[in-house]
Coordinates of C-alpha atoms and ligand atoms in Angstrom, one line a residue:
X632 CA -37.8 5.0 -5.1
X633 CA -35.6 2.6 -2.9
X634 CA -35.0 4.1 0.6
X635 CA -32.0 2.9 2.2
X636 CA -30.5 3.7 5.9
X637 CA -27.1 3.7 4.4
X638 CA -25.5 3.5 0.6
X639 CA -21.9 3.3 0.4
X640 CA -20.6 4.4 -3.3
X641 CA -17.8 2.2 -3.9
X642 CA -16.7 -1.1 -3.2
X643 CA -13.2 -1.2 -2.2
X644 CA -11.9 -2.2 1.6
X645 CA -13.7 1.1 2.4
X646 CA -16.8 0.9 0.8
X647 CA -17.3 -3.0 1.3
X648 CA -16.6 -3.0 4.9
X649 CA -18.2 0.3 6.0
X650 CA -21.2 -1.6 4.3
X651 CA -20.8 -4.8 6.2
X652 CA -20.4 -2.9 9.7
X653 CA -23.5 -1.2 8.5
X654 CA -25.4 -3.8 8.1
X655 CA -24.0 -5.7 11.2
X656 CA -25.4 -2.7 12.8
X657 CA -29.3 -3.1 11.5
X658 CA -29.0 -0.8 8.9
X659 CA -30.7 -1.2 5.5
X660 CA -27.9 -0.9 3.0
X661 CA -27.0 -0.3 -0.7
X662 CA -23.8 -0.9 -2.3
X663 CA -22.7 0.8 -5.4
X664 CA -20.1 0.1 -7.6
X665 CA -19.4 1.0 -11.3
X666 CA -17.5 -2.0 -12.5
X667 CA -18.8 -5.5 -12.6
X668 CA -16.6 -6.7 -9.9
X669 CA -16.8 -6.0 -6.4
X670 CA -13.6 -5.1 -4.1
X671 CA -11.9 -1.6 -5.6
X672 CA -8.2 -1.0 -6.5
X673 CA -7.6 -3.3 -4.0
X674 CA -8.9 -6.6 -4.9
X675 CA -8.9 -5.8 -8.5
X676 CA -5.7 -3.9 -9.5
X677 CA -4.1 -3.0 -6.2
X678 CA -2.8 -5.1 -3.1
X679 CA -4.2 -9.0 -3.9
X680 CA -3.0 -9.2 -7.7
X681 CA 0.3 -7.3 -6.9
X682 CA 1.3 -9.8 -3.9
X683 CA 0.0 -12.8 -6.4
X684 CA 2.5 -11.7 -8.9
X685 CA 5.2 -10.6 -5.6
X686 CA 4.9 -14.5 -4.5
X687 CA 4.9 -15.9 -7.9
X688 CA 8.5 -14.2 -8.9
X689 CA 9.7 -14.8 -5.1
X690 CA 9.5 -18.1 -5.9
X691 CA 11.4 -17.9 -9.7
X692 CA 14.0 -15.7 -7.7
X693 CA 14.6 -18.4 -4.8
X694 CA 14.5 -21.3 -7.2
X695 CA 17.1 -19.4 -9.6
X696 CA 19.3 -18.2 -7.1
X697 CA 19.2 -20.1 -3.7
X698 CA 17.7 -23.3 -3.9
X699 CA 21.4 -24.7 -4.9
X700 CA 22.3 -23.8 -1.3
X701 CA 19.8 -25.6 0.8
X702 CA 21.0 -28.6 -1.5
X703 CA 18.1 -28.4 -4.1
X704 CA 19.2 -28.7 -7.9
X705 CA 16.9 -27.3 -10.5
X706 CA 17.6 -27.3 -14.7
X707 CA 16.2 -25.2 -17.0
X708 CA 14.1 -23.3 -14.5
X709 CA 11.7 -21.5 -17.0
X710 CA 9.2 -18.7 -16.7
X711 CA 5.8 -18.6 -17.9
X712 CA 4.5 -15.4 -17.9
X713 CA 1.0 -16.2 -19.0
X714 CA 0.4 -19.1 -16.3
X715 CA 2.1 -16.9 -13.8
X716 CA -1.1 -13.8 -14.4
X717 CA -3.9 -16.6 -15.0
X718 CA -3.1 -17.1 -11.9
X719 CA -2.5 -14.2 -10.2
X720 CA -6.0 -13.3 -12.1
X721 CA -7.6 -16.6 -10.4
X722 CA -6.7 -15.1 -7.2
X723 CA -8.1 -12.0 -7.6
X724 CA -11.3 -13.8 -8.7
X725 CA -11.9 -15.5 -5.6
X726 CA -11.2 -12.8 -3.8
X727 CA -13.6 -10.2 -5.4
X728 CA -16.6 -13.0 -5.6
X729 CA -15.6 -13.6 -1.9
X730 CA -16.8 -9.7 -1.5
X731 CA -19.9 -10.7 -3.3
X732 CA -20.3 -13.7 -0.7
X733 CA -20.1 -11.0 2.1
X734 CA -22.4 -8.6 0.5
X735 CA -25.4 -11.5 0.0
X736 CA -24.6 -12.8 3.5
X737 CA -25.1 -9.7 5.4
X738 CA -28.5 -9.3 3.2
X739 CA -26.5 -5.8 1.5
X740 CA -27.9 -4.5 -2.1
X741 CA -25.7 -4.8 -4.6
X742 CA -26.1 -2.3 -7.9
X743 CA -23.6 -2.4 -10.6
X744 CA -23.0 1.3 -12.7
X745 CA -21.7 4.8 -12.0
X746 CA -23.4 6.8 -9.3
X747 CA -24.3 9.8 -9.2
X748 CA -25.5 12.9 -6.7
X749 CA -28.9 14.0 -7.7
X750 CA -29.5 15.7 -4.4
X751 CA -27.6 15.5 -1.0
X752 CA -29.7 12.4 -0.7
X753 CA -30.4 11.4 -3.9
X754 CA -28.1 9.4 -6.5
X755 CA -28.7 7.8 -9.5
X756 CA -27.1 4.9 -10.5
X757 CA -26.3 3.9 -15.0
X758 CA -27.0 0.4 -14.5
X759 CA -26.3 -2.3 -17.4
X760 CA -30.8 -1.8 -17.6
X761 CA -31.1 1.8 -17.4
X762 CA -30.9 4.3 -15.0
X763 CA -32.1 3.6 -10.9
X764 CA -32.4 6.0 -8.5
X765 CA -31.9 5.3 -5.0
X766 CA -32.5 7.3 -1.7
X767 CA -30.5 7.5 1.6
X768 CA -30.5 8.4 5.1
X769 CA -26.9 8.4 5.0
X770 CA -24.2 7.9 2.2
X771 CA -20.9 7.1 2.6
X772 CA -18.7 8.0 -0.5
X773 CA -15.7 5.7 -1.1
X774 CA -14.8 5.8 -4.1
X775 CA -11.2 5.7 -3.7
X776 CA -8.0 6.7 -5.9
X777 CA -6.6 6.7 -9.4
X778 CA -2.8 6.5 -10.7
X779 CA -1.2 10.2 -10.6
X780 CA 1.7 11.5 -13.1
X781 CA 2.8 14.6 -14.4
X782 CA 2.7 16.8 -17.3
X783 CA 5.1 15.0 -19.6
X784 CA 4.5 11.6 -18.2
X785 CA 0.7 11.1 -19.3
X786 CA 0.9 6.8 -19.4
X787 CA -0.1 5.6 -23.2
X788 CA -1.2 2.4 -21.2
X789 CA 1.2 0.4 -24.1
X790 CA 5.0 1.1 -23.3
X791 CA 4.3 4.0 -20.9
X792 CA 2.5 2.4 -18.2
X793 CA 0.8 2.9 -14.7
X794 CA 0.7 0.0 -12.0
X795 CA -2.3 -1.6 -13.7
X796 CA -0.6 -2.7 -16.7
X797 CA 2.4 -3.3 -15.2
X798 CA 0.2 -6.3 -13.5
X799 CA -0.5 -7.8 -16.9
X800 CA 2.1 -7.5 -18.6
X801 CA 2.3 -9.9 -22.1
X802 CA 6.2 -10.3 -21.9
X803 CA 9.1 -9.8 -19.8
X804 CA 10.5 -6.3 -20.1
X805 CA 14.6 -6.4 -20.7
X806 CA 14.8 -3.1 -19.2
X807 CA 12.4 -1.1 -17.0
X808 CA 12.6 1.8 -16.1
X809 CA 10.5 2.7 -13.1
X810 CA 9.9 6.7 -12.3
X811 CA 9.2 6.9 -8.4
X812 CA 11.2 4.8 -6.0
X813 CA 7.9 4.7 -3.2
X814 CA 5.7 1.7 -2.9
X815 CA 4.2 0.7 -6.4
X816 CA 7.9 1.4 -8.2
X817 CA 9.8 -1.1 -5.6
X818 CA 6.9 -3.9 -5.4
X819 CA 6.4 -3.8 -9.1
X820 CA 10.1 -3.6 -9.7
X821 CA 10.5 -6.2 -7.8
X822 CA 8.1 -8.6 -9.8
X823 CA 10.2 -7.9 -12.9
X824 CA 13.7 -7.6 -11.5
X825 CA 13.1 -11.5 -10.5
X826 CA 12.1 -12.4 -13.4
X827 CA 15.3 -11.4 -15.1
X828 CA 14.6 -7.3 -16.2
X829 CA 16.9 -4.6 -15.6
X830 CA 15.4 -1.8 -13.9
X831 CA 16.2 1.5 -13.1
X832 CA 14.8 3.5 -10.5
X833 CA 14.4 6.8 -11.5
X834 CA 13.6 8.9 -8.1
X835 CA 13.5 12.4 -7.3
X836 CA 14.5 12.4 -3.8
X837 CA 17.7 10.9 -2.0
X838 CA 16.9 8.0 -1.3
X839 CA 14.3 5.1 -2.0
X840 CA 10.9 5.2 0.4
X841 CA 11.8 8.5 1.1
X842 CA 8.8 8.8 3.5
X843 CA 9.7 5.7 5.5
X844 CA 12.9 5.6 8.3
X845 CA 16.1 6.2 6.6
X846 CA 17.5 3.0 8.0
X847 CA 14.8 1.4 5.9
X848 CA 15.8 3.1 2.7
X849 CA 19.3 2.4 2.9
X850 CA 19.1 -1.5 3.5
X851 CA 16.4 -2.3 1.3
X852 CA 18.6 -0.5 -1.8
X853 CA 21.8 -3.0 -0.7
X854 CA 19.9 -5.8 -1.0
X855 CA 17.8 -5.0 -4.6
X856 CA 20.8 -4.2 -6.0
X857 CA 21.8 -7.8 -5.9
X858 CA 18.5 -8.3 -7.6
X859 CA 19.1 -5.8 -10.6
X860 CA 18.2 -2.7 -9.9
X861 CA 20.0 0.6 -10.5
X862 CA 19.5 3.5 -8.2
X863 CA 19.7 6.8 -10.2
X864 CA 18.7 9.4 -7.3
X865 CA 18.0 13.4 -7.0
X866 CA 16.5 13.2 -10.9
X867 CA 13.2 15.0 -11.6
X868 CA 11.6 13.4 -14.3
X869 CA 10.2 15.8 -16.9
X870 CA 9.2 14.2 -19.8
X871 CA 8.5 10.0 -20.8
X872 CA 8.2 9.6 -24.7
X873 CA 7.1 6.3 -26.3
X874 CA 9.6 5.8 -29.1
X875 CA 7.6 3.0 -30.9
X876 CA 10.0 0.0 -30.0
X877 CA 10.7 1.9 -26.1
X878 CA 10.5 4.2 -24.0
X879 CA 13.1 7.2 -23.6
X880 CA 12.7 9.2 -19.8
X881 CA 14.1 13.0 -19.6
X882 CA 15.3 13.8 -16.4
X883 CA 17.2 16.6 -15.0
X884 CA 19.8 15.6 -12.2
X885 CA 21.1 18.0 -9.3
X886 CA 22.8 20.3 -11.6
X887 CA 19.6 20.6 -13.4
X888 CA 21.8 18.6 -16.6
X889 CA 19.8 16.6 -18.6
X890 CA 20.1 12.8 -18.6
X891 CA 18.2 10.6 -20.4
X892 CA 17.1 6.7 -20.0
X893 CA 15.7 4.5 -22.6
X894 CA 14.1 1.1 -22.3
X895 CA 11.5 -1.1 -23.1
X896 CA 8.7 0.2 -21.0
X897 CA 8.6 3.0 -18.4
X898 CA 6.4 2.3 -15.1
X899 CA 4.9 5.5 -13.9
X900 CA 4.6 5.6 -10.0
X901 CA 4.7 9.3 -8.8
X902 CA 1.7 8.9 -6.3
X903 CA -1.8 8.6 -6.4
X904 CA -4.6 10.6 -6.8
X905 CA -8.4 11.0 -5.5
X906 CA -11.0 9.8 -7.7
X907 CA -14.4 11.4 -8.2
X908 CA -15.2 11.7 -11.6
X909 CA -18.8 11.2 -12.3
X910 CA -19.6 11.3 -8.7
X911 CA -21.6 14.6 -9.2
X912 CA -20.7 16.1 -6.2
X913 CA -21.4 19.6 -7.0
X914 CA -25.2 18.4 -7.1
X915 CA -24.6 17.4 -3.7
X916 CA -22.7 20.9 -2.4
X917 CA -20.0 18.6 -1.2
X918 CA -16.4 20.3 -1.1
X919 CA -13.2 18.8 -2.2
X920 CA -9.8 20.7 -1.1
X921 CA -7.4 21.7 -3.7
X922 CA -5.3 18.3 -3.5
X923 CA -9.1 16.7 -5.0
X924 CA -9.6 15.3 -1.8
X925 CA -13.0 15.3 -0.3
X926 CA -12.9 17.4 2.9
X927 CA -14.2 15.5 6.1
X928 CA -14.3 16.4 9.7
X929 CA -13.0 14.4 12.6
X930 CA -16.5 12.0 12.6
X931 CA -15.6 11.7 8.4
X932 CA -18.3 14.0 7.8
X933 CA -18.3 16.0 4.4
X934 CA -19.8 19.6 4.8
X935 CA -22.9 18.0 3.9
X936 CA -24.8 16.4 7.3
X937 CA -25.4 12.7 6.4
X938 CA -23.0 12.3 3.8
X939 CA -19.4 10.7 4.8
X940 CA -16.4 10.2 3.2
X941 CA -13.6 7.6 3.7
X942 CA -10.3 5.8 2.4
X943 CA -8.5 7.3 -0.5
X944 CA -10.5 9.9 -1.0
X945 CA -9.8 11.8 1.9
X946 CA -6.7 12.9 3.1
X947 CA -4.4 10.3 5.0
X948 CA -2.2 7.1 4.0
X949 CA -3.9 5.5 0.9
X950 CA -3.8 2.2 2.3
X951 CA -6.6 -0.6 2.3
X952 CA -6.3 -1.1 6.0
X953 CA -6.5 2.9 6.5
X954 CA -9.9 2.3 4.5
X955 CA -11.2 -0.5 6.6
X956 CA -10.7 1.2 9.9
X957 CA -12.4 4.1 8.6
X958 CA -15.5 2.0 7.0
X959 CA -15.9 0.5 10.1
X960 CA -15.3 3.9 11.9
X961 CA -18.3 6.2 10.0
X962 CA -20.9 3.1 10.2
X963 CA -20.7 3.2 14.4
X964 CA -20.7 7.1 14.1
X965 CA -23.7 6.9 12.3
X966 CA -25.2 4.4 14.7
X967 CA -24.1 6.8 17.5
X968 CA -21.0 5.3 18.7
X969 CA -17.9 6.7 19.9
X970 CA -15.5 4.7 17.5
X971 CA -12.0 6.0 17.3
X972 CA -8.9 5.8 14.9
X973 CA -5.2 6.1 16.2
X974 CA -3.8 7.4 12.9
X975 CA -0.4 7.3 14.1
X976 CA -0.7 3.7 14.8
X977 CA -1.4 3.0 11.0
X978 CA 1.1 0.1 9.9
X979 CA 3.2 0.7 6.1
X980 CA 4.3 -1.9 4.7
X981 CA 6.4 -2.6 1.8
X982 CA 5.9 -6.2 0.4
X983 CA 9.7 -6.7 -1.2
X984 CA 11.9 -9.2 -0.1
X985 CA 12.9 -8.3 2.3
X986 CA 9.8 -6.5 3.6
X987 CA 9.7 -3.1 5.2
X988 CA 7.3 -2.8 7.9
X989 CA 6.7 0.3 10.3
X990 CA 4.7 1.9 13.0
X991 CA 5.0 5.1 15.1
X992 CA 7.2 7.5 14.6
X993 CA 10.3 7.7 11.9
X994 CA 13.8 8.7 13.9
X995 CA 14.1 11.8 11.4
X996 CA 10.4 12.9 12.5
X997 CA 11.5 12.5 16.4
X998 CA 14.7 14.9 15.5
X999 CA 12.3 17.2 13.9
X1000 CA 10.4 17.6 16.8
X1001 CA 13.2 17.8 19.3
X1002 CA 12.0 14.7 21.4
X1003 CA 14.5 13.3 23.8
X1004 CA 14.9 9.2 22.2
X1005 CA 17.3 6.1 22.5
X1006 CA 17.5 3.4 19.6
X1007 CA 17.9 0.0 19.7
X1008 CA 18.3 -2.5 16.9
X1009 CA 18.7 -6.1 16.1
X1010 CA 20.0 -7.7 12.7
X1011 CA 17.9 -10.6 11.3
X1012 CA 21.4 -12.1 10.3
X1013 CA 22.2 -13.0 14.3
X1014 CA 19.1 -15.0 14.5
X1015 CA 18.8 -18.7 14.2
X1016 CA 16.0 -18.7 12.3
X1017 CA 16.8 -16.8 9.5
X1018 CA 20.3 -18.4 9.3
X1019 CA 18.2 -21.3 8.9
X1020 CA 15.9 -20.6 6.2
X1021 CA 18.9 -18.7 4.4
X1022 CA 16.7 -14.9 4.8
X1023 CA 19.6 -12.9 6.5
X1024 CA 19.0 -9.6 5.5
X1025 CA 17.3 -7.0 7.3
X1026 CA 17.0 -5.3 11.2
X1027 CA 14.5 -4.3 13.4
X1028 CA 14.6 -1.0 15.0
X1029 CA 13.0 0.4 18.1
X1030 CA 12.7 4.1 19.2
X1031 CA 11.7 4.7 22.4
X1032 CA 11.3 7.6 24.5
X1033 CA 14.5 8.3 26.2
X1034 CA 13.0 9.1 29.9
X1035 CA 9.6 6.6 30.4
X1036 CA 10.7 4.6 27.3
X1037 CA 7.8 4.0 26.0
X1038 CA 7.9 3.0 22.0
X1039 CA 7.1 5.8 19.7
X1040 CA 8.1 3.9 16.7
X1041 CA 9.2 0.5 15.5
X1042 CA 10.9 -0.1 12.3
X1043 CA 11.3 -3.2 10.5
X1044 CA 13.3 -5.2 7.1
X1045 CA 13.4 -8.7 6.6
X1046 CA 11.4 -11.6 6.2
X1047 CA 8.2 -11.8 7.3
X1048 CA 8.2 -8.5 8.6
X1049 CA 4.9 -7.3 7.2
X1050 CA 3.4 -10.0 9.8
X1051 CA 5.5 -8.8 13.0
X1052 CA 4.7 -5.5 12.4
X1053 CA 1.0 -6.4 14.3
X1054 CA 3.1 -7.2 17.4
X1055 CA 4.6 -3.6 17.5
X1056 CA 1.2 -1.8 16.9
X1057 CA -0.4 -3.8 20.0
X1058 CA 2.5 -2.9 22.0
X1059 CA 2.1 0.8 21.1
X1060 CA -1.7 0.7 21.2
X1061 CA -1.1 -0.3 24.6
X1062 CA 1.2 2.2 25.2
X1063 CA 4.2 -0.6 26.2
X1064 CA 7.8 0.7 27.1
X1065 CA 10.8 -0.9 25.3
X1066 CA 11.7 -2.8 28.4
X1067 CA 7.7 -4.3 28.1
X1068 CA 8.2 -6.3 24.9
X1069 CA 11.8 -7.3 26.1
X1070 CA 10.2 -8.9 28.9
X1071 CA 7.6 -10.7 26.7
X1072 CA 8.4 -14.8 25.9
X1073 CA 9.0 -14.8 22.3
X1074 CA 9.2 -18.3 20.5
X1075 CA 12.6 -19.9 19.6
X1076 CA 13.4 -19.9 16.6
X1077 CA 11.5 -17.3 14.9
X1078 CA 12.4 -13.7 13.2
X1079 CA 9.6 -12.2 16.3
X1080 CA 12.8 -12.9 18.7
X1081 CA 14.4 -9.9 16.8
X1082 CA 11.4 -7.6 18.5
X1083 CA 12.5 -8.8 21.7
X1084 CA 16.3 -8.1 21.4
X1085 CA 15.5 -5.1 19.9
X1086 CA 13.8 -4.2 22.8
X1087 CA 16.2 -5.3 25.3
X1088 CA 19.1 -3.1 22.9
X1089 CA 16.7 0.1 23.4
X1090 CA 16.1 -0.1 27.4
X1091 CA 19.8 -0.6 28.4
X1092 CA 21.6 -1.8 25.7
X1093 CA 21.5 -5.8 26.4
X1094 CA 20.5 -7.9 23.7
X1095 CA 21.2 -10.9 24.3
X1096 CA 22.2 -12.6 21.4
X1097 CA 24.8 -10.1 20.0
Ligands
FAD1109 P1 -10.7 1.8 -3.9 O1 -10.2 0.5 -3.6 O2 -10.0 2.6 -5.0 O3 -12.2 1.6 -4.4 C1 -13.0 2.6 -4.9 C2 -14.1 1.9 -5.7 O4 -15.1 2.9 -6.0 C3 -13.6 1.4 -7.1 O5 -14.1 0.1 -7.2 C4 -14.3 2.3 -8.1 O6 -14.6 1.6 -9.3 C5 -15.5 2.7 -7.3 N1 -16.1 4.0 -7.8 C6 -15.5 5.2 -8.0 N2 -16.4 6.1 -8.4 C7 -17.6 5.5 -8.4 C8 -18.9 6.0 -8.7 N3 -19.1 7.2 -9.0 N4 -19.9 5.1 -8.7 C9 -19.7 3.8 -8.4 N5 -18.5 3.3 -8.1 C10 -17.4 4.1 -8.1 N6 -2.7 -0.8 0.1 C11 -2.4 -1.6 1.2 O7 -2.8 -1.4 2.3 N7 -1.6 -2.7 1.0 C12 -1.1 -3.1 -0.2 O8 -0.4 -4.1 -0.3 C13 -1.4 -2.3 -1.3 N8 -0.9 -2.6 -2.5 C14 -1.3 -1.8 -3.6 C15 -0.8 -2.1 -4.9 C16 -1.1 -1.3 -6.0 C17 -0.5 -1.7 -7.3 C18 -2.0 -0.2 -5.8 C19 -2.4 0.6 -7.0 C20 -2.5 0.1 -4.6 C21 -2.1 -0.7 -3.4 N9 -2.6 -0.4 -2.2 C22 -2.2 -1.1 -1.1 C23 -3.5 0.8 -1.9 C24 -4.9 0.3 -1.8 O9 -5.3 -0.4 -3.0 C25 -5.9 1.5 -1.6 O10 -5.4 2.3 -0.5 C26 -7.3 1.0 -1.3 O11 -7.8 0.3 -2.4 C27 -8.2 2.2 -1.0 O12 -9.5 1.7 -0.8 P2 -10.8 2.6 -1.1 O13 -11.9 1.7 -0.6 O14 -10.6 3.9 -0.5 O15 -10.9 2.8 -2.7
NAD1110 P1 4.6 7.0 -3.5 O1 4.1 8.2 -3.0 O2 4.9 5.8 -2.6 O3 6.0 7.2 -4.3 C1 6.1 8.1 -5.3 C2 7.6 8.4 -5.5 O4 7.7 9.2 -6.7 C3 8.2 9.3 -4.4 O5 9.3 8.7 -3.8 C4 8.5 10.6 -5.1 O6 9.6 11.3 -4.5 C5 8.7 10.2 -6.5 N1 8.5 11.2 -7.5 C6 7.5 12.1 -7.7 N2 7.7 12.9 -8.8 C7 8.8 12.5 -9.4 C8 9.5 12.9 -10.6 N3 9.0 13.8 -11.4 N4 10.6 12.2 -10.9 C9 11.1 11.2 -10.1 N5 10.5 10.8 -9.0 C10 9.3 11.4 -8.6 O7 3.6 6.6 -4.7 P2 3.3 5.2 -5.4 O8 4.5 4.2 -5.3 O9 2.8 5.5 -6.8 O10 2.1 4.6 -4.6 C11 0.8 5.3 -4.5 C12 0.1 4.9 -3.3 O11 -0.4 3.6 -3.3 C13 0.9 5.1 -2.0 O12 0.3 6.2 -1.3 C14 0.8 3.8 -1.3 O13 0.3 4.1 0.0 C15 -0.2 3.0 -2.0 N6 0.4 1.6 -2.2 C16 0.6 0.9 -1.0 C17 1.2 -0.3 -1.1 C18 1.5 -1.0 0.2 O14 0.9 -0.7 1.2 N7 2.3 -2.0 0.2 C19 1.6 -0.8 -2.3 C20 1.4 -0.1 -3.4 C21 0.7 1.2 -3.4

């Protein structure tokens, strides 16, 4: 039997890069991953193919609607679906065989096929040849998340559908609706809405990213309104039927009255879900917590000594870069180091347009816990750069301790914003004050400058260019 130092079950931005660090670190390492292609929800069916198809309609949208004002004249601007997902598809492919690339170069074995605990250091892998069983030191379990719904709402995969169909869509739906106004429901709205659907959010809170800032929430609905979507908030959704030729959703509104919303498909995007099916975990003695996560201590460290667990299958954001850190984070604990994780300094992003970007603290989670803050904010529209390139919409927001005024949370809308967001989390990592990134250079003319005068609004209210 194969003895390994470390074998990683899944490949997503977890598994793949707790395996790289691994390997970085002299370990002999496995990789295993049940589908023929390497890189998880991620690469496959997650963040690359979703911004492909984000991009794709971004440009449609601009070309449609704004290109007449920077002096540009287009004609029967046409969509085609098919080219737009061979591509989006073409992207995905170089990205997954760039995980393969990785995995060669750093020497990593590869086995394709479900695996499986045989022992806490045993698993068996169903290869496309028969059955292998491999042996580790250590094991690292990342095997990630699946699409969550409710009783009522079980996707038929054909007009009731989760975020992986909704990225391969064979035609334009005239009317979406979308049940869950978080993450998946706005980007994948999105895609649609610019291609010409009607969408309606169908959300059970009061607002859109309900998790996120307020201030975020509210702007971002303003501006995908103009875009075609229709709000409907406080409806629980109890029931999505497929009709044959639609969908028709059931929800009950604040008075608990029943309204109902038909269309051609229905997007289900309630959450996510941890995945271990198959995993065999009981043969291990592993425990999961009633939420299916896999419990882990503060080193990522299942009940079981020697085996780790990591990314969405443990408790925390479900985000690829929460995944990465932790990869990274188990392979130096199980080379001895003393890695650490800031969770709070996690960035969300939202990849609309505009995009929603954050960091630190929300201002309704600083009320909650009765901290002493001061705001300040900056609109994208009084900068020169985005009066420039025609993106207007959006603010940044800084909240910053009222007495040392050091930042405790930056939020962000408008363009570009899922790239400044890195700026706040240095600044914060590094424990800067407000009046510390006011005092930085930033270059003219670029949306960053609204960072600055952000800054300069939170220490004592001068910004400079308002
Ligand atoms: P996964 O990426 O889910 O990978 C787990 C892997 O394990 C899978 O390949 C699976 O096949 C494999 N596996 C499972 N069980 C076994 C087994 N028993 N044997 C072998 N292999 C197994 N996050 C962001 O940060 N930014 C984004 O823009 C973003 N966009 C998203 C868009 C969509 C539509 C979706 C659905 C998600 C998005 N996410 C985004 C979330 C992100 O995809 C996840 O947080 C991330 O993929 C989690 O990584 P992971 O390594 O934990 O698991
Ligand atoms: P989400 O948690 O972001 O949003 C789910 C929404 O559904 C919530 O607003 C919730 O109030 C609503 N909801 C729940 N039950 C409902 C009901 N019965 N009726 C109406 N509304 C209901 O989940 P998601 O959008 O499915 O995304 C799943 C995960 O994927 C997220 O955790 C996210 O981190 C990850 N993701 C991240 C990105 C990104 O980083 N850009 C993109 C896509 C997905």
């Amino acid at each position: 039997m194969e003895q390994y130092d470390v074998i990683v079950i899944g490949s997503g931005p977890g598994g793949y890069i707790a395996a790289v660090r691994s390997a970085q670190l002299g370990f002999k390492t496995a990789i295993i991953e049940k589908y023929d292609k390497l890189g998880g929800t991620c690469l496959n069916v997650g963040c690359i193919p979703s911004k492909a198809l984000l991009d794709s309609s971004e440009h449609f949208f601009k070309a449609k609607h704004e290109f007449t004002d920077h002096g540009i004249n287009t004609s029967d601007l046409q969509v085609d679906l098919a080219k737009m997902m061979e591509r989006k598809q073409s992207v995905v492919d170089q990205t997954t065989s760039g995980v393969a690339y990785l995995m060669d170069k750093n020497k990593i074995t590869t086995y394709h096929g479900l695996g499986t605990f045989e022992s806490k250091d045993t698993v068996k892998v169903a290869t496309a040849d028969g059955d292998v069983t491999i042996q580790g030191k250590n094991i690292i379990i990342a095997t990630g998340s699946k699409p969550n719904f409710f009783p009522g709402m079980e996707p038929d995969k054909d007009r009731i559908i989760t975020s992986t169909e909704a990225l391969q869509l064979k035609e334009i739906p005239k009317k979406l609706v979308v049940v869950g106004g978080g993450v998946i429901g706005l980007e994948l709205g999105s895609v649609y809405a610019r291609l010409g659907s009607e969408i309606t959010v169908v959300e059970f809170a009061d607002s859109i990213i309900p998790t996120m800032d307020r201030t975020m929430g509210k702007e971002l609905q303003k501006v995908l309104k103009k875009e075609g979507f229709t709000f409907k908030y406080n409806h629980r959704v109890q029931k999505v039927e497929n009709t044959g030729k639609g969908i028709k959703v059931t929800a009950l509104d604040k008075k608990d009255q029943e309204v109902v919303f038909e269309a051609d498909y229905c997007l289900v995007s309630v959450g996510r879900k941890p995945y271990t099916d198959g995993l065999g975990l009981e043969k291990a003695g592993v425990k999961v917590n009633e939420r299916g996560q896999i419990e882990t201590n503060d080193h990522l460290q299942t009940n079981i000594p020697g085996i780790y667990a990591i990314g969405d299958v443990v408790k925390g954001a479900m985000l690829a870069h929460k995944a990465e850190e932790e990869g990274v984070f188990v392979a130096e604990v199980i080379a001895g180091q003393k890695p650490h994780i800031n969770y709070k300094l996690i960035p969300g992003v939202v990849y609309t347009w505009p995009e929603v970007a954050a960091v630190g603290y929300t201002e309704e989670e600083l009320k909650a816990e009765g901290k002493d803050y001061k705001v300040g904010s900056f609109p994208m529209r009084a900068l020169g750069r985005a009066r420039a390139s025609g993106d207007i919409n959006g603010l940044v927001k800084i909240l910053a301790d009222k007495e040392t005024d050091e930042v405790l949370g930056v939020h962000m809308i408008g363009a570009r914003v899922a790239d400044l967001i890195a700026e706040a989390v240095v600044a914060m990592e590094y424990r800067a004050s407000a009046e510390d990134i006011s005092r930085m250079s930033h270059a003219h003319p670029t949306y960053a400058e609204a960072v600055k005068e952000a800054a300069l609004a939170a220490t004592d209210n001068r910004p400079l260019n308002i």
